[in-house]
Amino acid sequence: MSTATVGDLVSQPYKYGFVTEIETEKIAKGLSEDVVRLISAKKEEPAFLLEFRLRAFRQWQQMQEPDWAALGFPAIDYQDIIYYAAPKQQQKKTSLDEVDPKLLETFDKLGIPLSEQKRLSNVAVDAVFDSVSIATTFKEQLAEHGVIFCSISEAVKEHPELIERYLGTVVPSNDNYFAALNSAVFSDGSFVFIPKGVECPMELSTYFRINSGDTGQFERTLIVAEEGASVSYLEGCTAPMFDTNQLHAAVVELVVLDDASIKYSTVQNWYAGDENGVGGIYNFVTKRGQCRGDRSKISWTQVETGSAITWKYPSCVLQGADSVGEFYSVALTNNKQQADTGTKMIHVGPRSRSTIVSKGISAGHSSNSYRGLVQIGPKAVGARNYSQCDSMLIGDQAAANTYPYIRCQQPDAAIEHEASTCRISEDQLFYLQSRGIGFEEAVSMMVSGFCRDVFNQLPMEFAAEADKLLALKLEGSVG
Amino acid sequence: MVATPTAPTSTGRAGAGDAAWLATLAGAPLPSRRQEDWRFTDLKALTALEPQMITPADPLAAVDLPAGLERLSSSSAAPWLGQALAATASAEHWPVLLNSGASAAQACPLLALRVFGAAGSLDLHLDAGSTAGLATFRLLLVLEPGSSLELLLRPSSSGPNALSLVSEVILAPGAELKLGSLAFGTEESCLFQHTAVVQAAGSRLDHTAVAGGWGLARLEPRILQRDGQAFSRLRGLQVCRGAELADTHTWVRFDGPEGELDQLHKAVADDQARSVFNGAVRVPRAAQRTNAAQLSRSLLLSDRARIDTKPELEIVADDVKCAHGATVSRLQSEELFYLRSRGIASDQAAQLLQRAFCEEVLRDLPAAAASHGPLLTLLGRA
Amino acid sequence: MIRPDAPVLLDIRDLQAAVEDQPILKGVNLTIRAGEIHAVMGRNGSGKSTLSKVLAGHPAYTVTGGRVLYKGENLLEFDPEQRACIGLFLGFQYPVEIPGVSNLEFLRVATNARRAEQGFEELDTFAFEDLVRERLAVVQMDPAFLERSVNEGFSGGEKKRNEILQMALLEPLVAILDETDSGLDIDALRIVAGGVNQLASPDNATLLITHYQRLLDLITPDHVHVMAAGRILRSGGKELALELERTGYDWVDQELDRLAAGGQEAGRTPVEVG
Ligand SMILES: Nc1ncnc2c1ncn2[C@@H]1O[C@H](COP(=O)(O)OP(=O)(O)OP(=O)(O)O)[C@@H](O)[C@H]1O
Ligand SMILES: [Mg+2]
């Protein structure tokens, strides 16, 4: 962590709060079967996909918004949302030179340079602006290895057989209310396919940007790693500051076959609303991975610092024998933010193993809940789980809740769960201060120490980023 | 539960007709498995009951009350009744409603005791007997400042009936209560044992609840530390076999600073039995410097048995120590191996380890429990 | 080294301090000049650590009277971190463990904070590693300790060495070492004492809090003070420590009784002996 700069950082407001002035094409507010058909038509989708969307839409109409999470927010008017917005740039450009410079500038400002000469070394980026993907870098180099990395709309056109084979197989369209909504109206997102035996030669990353004030973002990501393949994938998210709430309901599906692995990292910094809880993103996300193959592995790492509301449980279905699921999470809430997040580890296969490390930091008037499920099915002989969830409270107005459920049907399994709550002790702070480290800096050092087990899981470049982000978010919450 | 709840679907047996008399008694419909608190609690053993009331013997009639202890009449108990239930937010809780409704319907004896000195120990047998139907007991304990009592409750049943016991306990400053409960039933019987405790500052509660053998046992200790600064020690042990269901829901809340909780819950599930544990700990803003530790340990002995545990910690105070832990496993193979390498047969080694597992809780029961051979009753059938 | 004309670094006058309304320091007087080494001794609970923490600005202690000048400035006005940056160092009697915070990172940030105050440029990771390796030699510490969390799982002696390492990096003007010798094995004691001697110069000063002559055999003090019941009861040269070694603290009670009987004023001004 470059602590020397944290000092300057803490004095900055949300720096991604700007709006890009760009002409967009939108479908009028509201949701109906016609809107679903229109989205599909605009994207010139094959029949199977329209069918998929319509089925999801009908299921969604029959469903209720879930109410079991420890969250409170005014009812969402689903007819007051725009379900499709795209920058006016009719065709996706084959070369970056043709992309609207305003968009390139936007991503530059966000620290995601798309022009390849200024590229983040060894990271390929797919940039999603409101509802559509505007550019994907390094495609050719990846193609040489047989790796497909493109927007999901492109994949629908160019690899329809893969989409048809895998889409909705991990998160069925009727899985839950928000997943059904997403399945009906998803606009874009990333698609990754790593063929048999290939170790993806670079980090892949998608950057999501919400720009319009009244648009929902419904992205869909699908990653498939065939036998023996492996990939590390990272997503980042920001949004402008509006005093209204925007809905973000994403679905991420991961499929991992024998001996393959996917490492999926998220740094989520959607606009969180102001200190009075006005504005901010409602982040309702369904993320699930299926370890279908033996010895397959899925590792989720998330750093959740933004959004007014976070509802998110990246999960692993451990079907394969000896498959491995991991979940590393830092969730920081400040001001009036609410987060209800955690994971599900569903052990089906024998000797499947899972590890959960969750660190929740609650400051201000926020509420931060860990909700997890470890389920050991009757066939999961020799399954193991270890979970650790720690909460740190900053100030006496913040809430930390922990709901770690365990369901076990297999005697030859071992499940261990530990949880603790702490605060930054006066003695520890004083020790750091007595060595000349300023108060805020001392706090941010302690917080990043608290989160270290999780940050260690992030790809190098992003670990430092995540650290700075936390310092930034804690501004003014201590003392 | 995360995302989509996948509750097993089996409410079929509990047809509205079967349970109508219970709903009428309680003045409220039976809990549904769609309610989070009842998701895993299959009430078929309850709804299968013969719709009639049992008049149990008055357990206090048979004992000489030690000095420092006085039985209160209904009228002198009246001002105290309901206080602990209200304080622990359980007055409207279905098992409590059922107990209240049933007590009113047949004027069951009120076991109300005032403790005003060092009262020594008392052993009460609450027997539902072998007749079919519903037996209710209501207990009130009021411990005055500085008083102490060691009380063993022995709810039991030997027939196709349900035993409903609601205990209300009020601990004044400096009062100390050691409350043990040793409950044995049969696979045809159900136990609904609800214990509501309000603790004043400086009081101490040692509550140990052991249950085994019931077709359905639901234990609900609920504790409020009204001003914090009290000590609560909770121990629980449930052993279930066959098709039994053992279900413990604990709830502890601190409404003042510097309260302490030391909780250990143990469960053993064999055959097709199902063991459920739900442990809520609430630490609101007023409860700074609370020190709460909850540990749940479960032994799963068969591949048709199942265990569900669900701790719930809700904390809104920054200067607190709250730790909780849970483990589910079978007997440790290392330990088994060690015993066997010393010449002990594997069955016997397993028995030894199970005994050790149970004894950690049993030894916290009041001394009077020993004469009832709890270990043998719990594990003897193996 | 006593030079009457050397500048005064730390000047403590009638310092009184309390914890939760309970008075602990009851009028401490002490003057420390550049180049001097002072030793403070006294029974357990006499207030030695309290004095050191009040000087370092621990928030649990409230100053209820008196003043402390550091190079002529009011020390009590500064935050703990400012005190460190301007050159005051406290080696803790019980250094805390800080899980998760890397020792190396911690040392680097602390060193750079002090350097910034001194007007030196910030050291980058590489330059700092060079420096830290050089300073490790002073305390003969294994570089492996740098990779661990601050004091976490360190043995008692390792924690104390880590304190001296910090001192070597921060190059304080006034170093207060609270029982740095306790918990050290014989070799480590030599190493630590050697380190302190090596860092002592005509421009800085050291205040050693200790119970044992064995440290003072290795670091020769210019002044020795005996604390009792929250004040300095007696001051002298290095022979006072030797005398204490022979006589113990029994005389302290008589002295305190005498004070209680009315000679309060005598207690305020340290009595010179020998
Ligand atoms: N934070 C505190 N809270 C309560 N009492 C305190 C606190 N700090 C110090 N005291 C009390 O003040 C007195 C002086 O303590 P101090 O630690 O300064 O003694 P000391 O001279 O350093 O003793 P030792 O030689 O054992 O290290 C003791 O009685 C101690 O208990
Ligand atoms: Mg001391």
mmCIF file of N, CA and C in Angstrom, chain A residues 1-4 426-428 430-439 441 445-446 448-450 452, chain C residues 56-59 80-81 84 89-90 92 97-98 100-102 105-106 109-110 113 122 151 163 166:
data_model
loop_
_atom_site.group_PDB
_atom_site.id
_atom_site.type_symbol
_atom_site.label_atom_id
_atom_site.label_comp_id
_atom_site.label_asym_id
_atom_site.label_seq_id
_atom_site.Cartn_x
_atom_site.Cartn_y
_atom_site.Cartn_z
ATOM 1 N N MET A 1 0.852 -1.192 0.000
ATOM 2 C CA MET A 1 0.000 0.000 0.000
ATOM 3 C C MET A 1 0.879 1.231 0.000
ATOM 4 N N SER A 2 0.597 2.145 -0.887
ATOM 5 C CA SER A 2 1.434 3.332 -0.917
ATOM 6 C C SER A 2 0.850 4.332 0.057
ATOM 7 N N THR A 3 1.176 4.133 1.305
ATOM 8 C CA THR A 3 0.569 4.908 2.379
ATOM 9 C C THR A 3 0.881 6.375 2.270
ATOM 10 N N ALA A 4 2.000 6.685 1.641
ATOM 11 C CA ALA A 4 2.388 8.081 1.562
ATOM 12 C C ALA A 4 1.309 8.889 0.857
ATOM 13 N N GLU A 426 -7.470 1.711 21.141
ATOM 14 C CA GLU A 426 -6.787 2.957 21.427
ATOM 15 C C GLU A 426 -5.287 2.715 21.560
ATOM 16 N N ASP A 427 -4.918 1.587 22.165
ATOM 17 C CA ASP A 427 -3.505 1.309 22.366
ATOM 18 C C ASP A 427 -2.774 1.081 21.050
ATOM 19 N N GLN A 428 -3.428 0.367 20.142
ATOM 20 C CA GLN A 428 -2.791 0.130 18.851
ATOM 21 C C GLN A 428 -2.621 1.449 18.096
ATOM 22 N N PHE A 430 -2.416 4.413 19.387
ATOM 23 C CA PHE A 430 -1.419 5.229 20.064
ATOM 24 C C PHE A 430 -0.009 4.767 19.713
ATOM 25 N N TYR A 431 0.141 3.460 19.610
ATOM 26 C CA TYR A 431 1.458 2.924 19.271
ATOM 27 C C TYR A 431 1.902 3.457 17.911
ATOM 28 N N LEU A 432 1.002 3.404 16.945
ATOM 29 C CA LEU A 432 1.346 3.902 15.618
ATOM 30 C C LEU A 432 1.588 5.409 15.659
ATOM 31 N N GLN A 433 0.732 6.130 16.379
ATOM 32 C CA GLN A 433 0.891 7.581 16.470
ATOM 33 C C GLN A 433 2.203 7.956 17.126
ATOM 34 N N SER A 434 2.578 7.181 18.137
ATOM 35 C CA SER A 434 3.801 7.514 18.852
ATOM 36 C C SER A 434 5.023 7.264 17.991
ATOM 37 N N ARG A 435 4.804 6.646 16.844
ATOM 38 C CA ARG A 435 5.908 6.509 15.890
ATOM 39 C C ARG A 435 5.761 7.510 14.758
ATOM 40 N N GLY A 436 4.919 8.499 14.983
ATOM 41 C CA GLY A 436 4.840 9.598 14.032
ATOM 42 C C GLY A 436 3.838 9.415 12.917
ATOM 43 N N ILE A 437 3.014 8.380 12.997
ATOM 44 C CA ILE A 437 2.050 8.139 11.932
ATOM 45 C C ILE A 437 0.748 8.846 12.297
ATOM 46 N N GLY A 438 0.260 9.689 11.402
ATOM 47 C CA GLY A 438 -0.933 10.490 11.694
ATOM 48 C C GLY A 438 -2.149 9.623 11.965
ATOM 49 N N PHE A 439 -3.142 10.240 12.565
ATOM 50 C CA PHE A 439 -4.308 9.504 13.035
ATOM 51 C C PHE A 439 -5.030 8.759 11.913
ATOM 52 N N GLU A 441 -4.044 8.066 8.975
ATOM 53 C CA GLU A 441 -3.173 7.101 8.337
ATOM 54 C C GLU A 441 -3.050 5.847 9.197
ATOM 55 N N MET A 445 -4.043 2.190 8.049
ATOM 56 C CA MET A 445 -3.101 1.059 8.132
ATOM 57 C C MET A 445 -3.734 -0.120 8.867
ATOM 58 N N MET A 446 -4.447 0.217 9.945
ATOM 59 C CA MET A 446 -5.068 -0.855 10.731
ATOM 60 C C MET A 446 -6.148 -1.556 9.918
ATOM 61 N N SER A 448 -6.341 -1.749 6.658
ATOM 62 C CA SER A 448 -5.832 -2.606 5.600
ATOM 63 C C SER A 448 -5.131 -3.830 6.186
ATOM 64 N N GLY A 449 -4.622 -3.702 7.395
ATOM 65 C CA GLY A 449 -4.096 -4.886 8.083
ATOM 66 C C GLY A 449 -5.197 -5.901 8.334
ATOM 67 N N PHE A 450 -6.346 -5.375 8.753
ATOM 68 C CA PHE A 450 -7.518 -6.216 9.020
ATOM 69 C C PHE A 450 -7.948 -6.963 7.753
ATOM 70 N N ARG A 452 -5.984 -7.718 5.170
ATOM 71 C CA ARG A 452 -4.845 -8.244 4.423
ATOM 72 C C ARG A 452 -5.085 -9.631 3.822
ATOM 73 N N ALA C 56 4.802 10.837 26.153
ATOM 74 C CA ALA C 56 4.527 10.452 24.770
ATOM 75 C C ALA C 56 3.102 10.814 24.345
ATOM 76 N N GLY C 57 2.276 11.243 25.310
ATOM 77 C CA GLY C 57 0.937 11.725 24.956
ATOM 78 C C GLY C 57 -0.141 10.669 24.916
ATOM 79 N N HIS C 58 -0.034 9.640 25.747
ATOM 80 C CA HIS C 58 -1.071 8.600 25.745
ATOM 81 C C HIS C 58 -2.409 9.196 26.189
ATOM 82 N N PRO C 59 -3.479 8.945 25.408
ATOM 83 C CA PRO C 59 -4.766 9.599 25.699
ATOM 84 C C PRO C 59 -5.416 9.152 27.003
ATOM 85 N N PRO C 80 0.482 12.812 19.777
ATOM 86 C CA PRO C 80 1.528 11.796 19.946
ATOM 87 C C PRO C 80 2.425 11.677 18.710
ATOM 88 N N GLU C 81 1.811 11.702 17.512
ATOM 89 C CA GLU C 81 2.643 11.505 16.324
ATOM 90 C C GLU C 81 3.560 12.692 16.076
ATOM 91 N N ALA C 84 6.593 12.315 18.159
ATOM 92 C CA ALA C 84 7.549 11.385 17.571
ATOM 93 C C ALA C 84 8.316 12.057 16.448
ATOM 94 N N PHE C 89 11.012 9.783 21.586
ATOM 95 C CA PHE C 89 10.777 8.367 21.328
ATOM 96 C C PHE C 89 10.510 7.650 22.639
ATOM 97 N N LEU C 90 9.488 6.802 22.638
ATOM 98 C CA LEU C 90 9.227 5.972 23.816
ATOM 99 C C LEU C 90 9.358 4.508 23.425
ATOM 100 N N PHE C 92 8.340 1.131 24.567
ATOM 101 C CA PHE C 92 7.298 0.713 25.499
ATOM 102 C C PHE C 92 7.728 -0.449 26.394
ATOM 103 N N GLU C 97 0.776 -5.871 20.123
ATOM 104 C CA GLU C 97 0.810 -6.620 18.867
ATOM 105 C C GLU C 97 -0.232 -6.039 17.932
ATOM 106 N N ILE C 98 0.114 -5.921 16.679
ATOM 107 C CA ILE C 98 -0.847 -5.384 15.720
ATOM 108 C C ILE C 98 -0.967 -6.358 14.552
ATOM 109 N N GLY C 100 -1.693 -8.238 11.262
ATOM 110 C CA GLY C 100 -2.056 -7.791 9.914
ATOM 111 C C GLY C 100 -1.242 -6.628 9.396
ATOM 112 N N VAL C 101 -0.661 -5.814 10.285
ATOM 113 C CA VAL C 101 0.125 -4.683 9.795
ATOM 114 C C VAL C 101 1.590 -5.118 9.690
ATOM 115 N N SER C 102 2.148 -5.022 8.488
ATOM 116 C CA SER C 102 3.497 -5.535 8.279
ATOM 117 C C SER C 102 4.525 -4.659 8.994
ATOM 118 N N GLU C 105 6.517 -2.354 6.570
ATOM 119 C CA GLU C 105 5.701 -1.243 6.119
ATOM 120 C C GLU C 105 5.579 -0.197 7.226
ATOM 121 N N PHE C 106 5.298 -0.699 8.419
ATOM 122 C CA PHE C 106 5.161 0.165 9.578
ATOM 123 C C PHE C 106 6.439 0.974 9.816
ATOM 124 N N VAL C 109 6.896 3.699 7.038
ATOM 125 C CA VAL C 109 6.017 4.856 7.167
ATOM 126 C C VAL C 109 6.474 5.742 8.325
ATOM 127 N N ALA C 110 6.832 5.085 9.442
ATOM 128 C CA ALA C 110 7.265 5.854 10.611
ATOM 129 C C ALA C 110 8.546 6.628 10.293
ATOM 130 N N ALA C 113 7.913 9.588 8.091
ATOM 131 C CA ALA C 113 7.230 10.679 8.792
ATOM 132 C C ALA C 113 8.259 11.517 9.551
ATOM 133 N N GLU C 122 11.882 11.653 1.250
ATOM 134 C CA GLU C 122 11.250 10.387 1.585
ATOM 135 C C GLU C 122 12.048 9.231 0.983
ATOM 136 N N ASN C 151 5.055 -6.889 15.910
ATOM 137 C CA ASN C 151 5.142 -7.534 17.231
ATOM 138 C C ASN C 151 4.315 -8.805 17.385
ATOM 139 N N GLU C 163 11.789 -2.617 19.375
ATOM 140 C CA GLU C 163 11.680 -1.240 19.862
ATOM 141 C C GLU C 163 12.984 -0.479 19.592
ATOM 142 N N GLN C 166 13.423 0.430 16.022
ATOM 143 C CA GLN C 166 12.655 1.624 15.685
ATOM 144 C C GLN C 166 13.408 2.874 16.122
#
